[in-house]
Amino acid sequence: MLVRIDPDSPAPLHAQISAAVRRGIAVGEIAPGERLPGARDLAAALGVNLHTVLRGYQELRAEGLVELRRGRGAQVRTDAAPAVAALRQAVHALVEEARRLGLSATEVTEMVREAMA
Amino acid sequence: MLVRIDPDSPAPLHAQISAAVRRGIAVGEIAPGERLPGARDLAAALGVNLHTVLRGYQELRAEGLVELRRGRGAQVRTDAAPAVAALRQAVHALVEEARRLGLSATEVTEMVREAMA
DNA sequence: GCACTTGTTCTAGTCCGCATAGAACAGTTA
DNA sequence: TAACTGTTCTATGCGGACTAGAACAAGTGC
């Protein structure tokens, strides 16, 4: 499991951390039931504060993706289903609409690239 | 033209204002060439500061949706086609969801590229 | 030309969320 | 029991959001 953050990003660090784990679950990098790195370890590895990591973990718990328990750490819930399918569906709808407007593939991908920047 | 904002929303007020106008253009509530309410008027109507409204307007100008000119006010660009604005909004929603999932820009654009092929 | 409107720019202040920091606490595991 | 791990608490510094007031400049309409 790999968590990377960008200190220069406008997105809060805790959000980046939860997003990284969320993505890991979504794409299957992190299996249901798997244990996440300890908050203190991850904080040290990322060079951020313990509380920042814990906040990210708590966001994931609020979403029902992980369980947090003292002494045991953070564990991915077994019923945490990947959410990528929904995103893929949204992409499909977007592409259809773009086609209807006669936009080229490069124009659409450029729009996405700009929006992601 | 109707702009509504929610002071309790975590979204910044200027973002809410630009989003409302963006949506108005997308759904055809605001026609191309139409003049937006004056920043001072809208600020008074919404109970926010002039600078907050202007910041929202400037975001729209950065996206190429409106033109701002002293003395003339804010005007929806004639080439700001509602359909394209709608697509832009769809892209925006998609990107936000992708961000929530922690997907990278390349991962998303790759998904779109595949879907367009 | 002149008054008025409207966006632009500048400075300044308050408020709140983000992140950091340290410490003590309470379950869990070996 | 000892080590580990999340939980809770207090405190501090920083930066963005928002407000506020003022002066300025370009356009409009009489």
mmCIF file of N, CA, C and O (backbone and C1' of nucleotides) in Angstrom, chain C residues 13-17, chain D residues 14-19:
data_model
loop_
_atom_site.group_PDB
_atom_site.id
_atom_site.type_symbol
_atom_site.label_atom_id
_atom_site.label_comp_id
_atom_site.label_asym_id
_atom_site.label_seq_id
_atom_site.Cartn_x
_atom_site.Cartn_y
_atom_site.Cartn_z
ATOM 1 P P DG C 13 -5.025 46.894 10.259
ATOM 2 O "O5'" DG C 13 -6.186 46.075 10.954
ATOM 3 C "C5'" DG C 13 -7.504 46.634 11.033
ATOM 4 C "C4'" DG C 13 -8.531 45.539 10.888
ATOM 5 C "C3'" DG C 13 -8.273 44.308 11.760
ATOM 6 O "O3'" DG C 13 -9.087 44.366 12.926
ATOM 7 C "C1'" DG C 13 -9.008 43.725 9.542
ATOM 8 P P DT C 14 -8.948 43.160 13.990
ATOM 9 O "O5'" DT C 14 -10.057 42.103 13.524
ATOM 10 C "C5'" DT C 14 -11.373 42.549 13.229
ATOM 11 C "C4'" DT C 14 -12.229 41.374 12.788
ATOM 12 C "C3'" DT C 14 -12.150 40.155 13.724
ATOM 13 O "O3'" DT C 14 -13.462 39.685 13.999
ATOM 14 C "C1'" DT C 14 -11.622 39.518 11.495
ATOM 15 P P DC C 15 -13.683 38.527 15.089
ATOM 16 O "O5'" DC C 15 -13.838 37.221 14.185
ATOM 17 C "C5'" DC C 15 -14.755 37.226 13.102
ATOM 18 C "C4'" DC C 15 -14.624 35.931 12.317
ATOM 19 C "C3'" DC C 15 -14.465 34.678 13.188
ATOM 20 O "O3'" DC C 15 -15.454 33.724 12.843
ATOM 21 C "C1'" DC C 15 -12.793 34.758 11.492
ATOM 22 P P DC C 16 -15.607 32.398 13.703
ATOM 23 O "O5'" DC C 16 -14.981 31.293 12.740
ATOM 24 C "C5'" DC C 16 -15.380 31.241 11.375
ATOM 25 C "C4'" DC C 16 -14.505 30.262 10.629
ATOM 26 C "C3'" DC C 16 -14.269 28.951 11.375
ATOM 27 O "O3'" DC C 16 -14.413 27.870 10.475
ATOM 28 C "C1'" DC C 16 -12.205 29.916 10.773
ATOM 29 P P DG C 17 -14.586 26.383 11.062
ATOM 30 O "O5'" DG C 17 -13.599 25.543 10.136
ATOM 31 C "C5'" DG C 17 -13.661 25.678 8.725
ATOM 32 C "C4'" DG C 17 -12.312 25.350 8.124
ATOM 33 C "C3'" DG C 17 -11.770 23.982 8.520
ATOM 34 O "O3'" DG C 17 -11.243 23.336 7.360
ATOM 35 C "C1'" DG C 17 -10.197 25.638 9.086
ATOM 36 P P DC D 14 3.631 31.875 12.098
ATOM 37 O "O5'" DC D 14 2.652 31.314 10.982
ATOM 38 C "C5'" DC D 14 2.837 29.969 10.516
ATOM 39 C "C4'" DC D 14 1.812 29.659 9.434
ATOM 40 C "C3'" DC D 14 1.570 30.817 8.472
ATOM 41 O "O3'" DC D 14 1.801 30.382 7.146
ATOM 42 C "C1'" DC D 14 -0.497 29.969 9.331
ATOM 43 P P DG D 15 1.796 31.480 5.938
ATOM 44 O "O5'" DG D 15 0.398 31.215 5.215
ATOM 45 C "C5'" DG D 15 0.039 29.878 4.879
ATOM 46 C "C4'" DG D 15 -1.418 29.835 4.477
ATOM 47 C "C3'" DG D 15 -1.822 30.924 3.481
ATOM 48 O "O3'" DG D 15 -2.623 30.343 2.464
ATOM 49 C "C1'" DG D 15 -3.227 31.005 5.381
ATOM 50 P P DG D 16 -2.957 31.221 1.151
ATOM 51 O "O5'" DG D 16 -4.546 31.029 1.062
ATOM 52 C "C5'" DG D 16 -5.105 29.729 1.179
ATOM 53 C "C4'" DG D 16 -6.555 29.835 1.580
ATOM 54 C "C3'" DG D 16 -7.392 30.728 0.667
ATOM 55 O "O3'" DG D 16 -8.630 30.083 0.391
ATOM 56 C "C1'" DG D 16 -7.561 31.483 2.894
ATOM 57 P P DA D 17 -9.699 30.785 -0.575
ATOM 58 O "O5'" DA D 17 -10.800 31.343 0.438
ATOM 59 C "C5'" DA D 17 -11.414 30.445 1.338
ATOM 60 C "C4'" DA D 17 -12.460 31.178 2.154
ATOM 61 C "C3'" DA D 17 -13.387 32.081 1.340
ATOM 62 O "O3'" DA D 17 -14.717 31.934 1.795
ATOM 63 C "C1'" DA D 17 -12.272 33.341 3.005
ATOM 64 P P DC D 18 -15.890 32.625 0.942
ATOM 65 O "O5'" DC D 18 -16.119 34.014 1.677
ATOM 66 C "C5'" DC D 18 -16.455 34.008 3.073
ATOM 67 C "C4'" DC D 18 -16.318 35.404 3.638
ATOM 68 C "C3'" DC D 18 -16.980 36.512 2.819
ATOM 69 O "O3'" DC D 18 -18.166 36.927 3.481
ATOM 70 C "C1'" DC D 18 -14.873 37.159 3.767
ATOM 71 P P DT D 19 -18.994 38.184 2.903
ATOM 72 O "O5'" DT D 19 -18.373 39.397 3.740
ATOM 73 C "C5'" DT D 19 -18.227 39.276 5.141
ATOM 74 C "C4'" DT D 19 -17.508 40.492 5.696
ATOM 75 C "C3'" DT D 19 -18.072 41.838 5.212
ATOM 76 O "O3'" DT D 19 -18.467 42.619 6.321
ATOM 77 C "C1'" DT D 19 -15.698 41.761 4.987
#
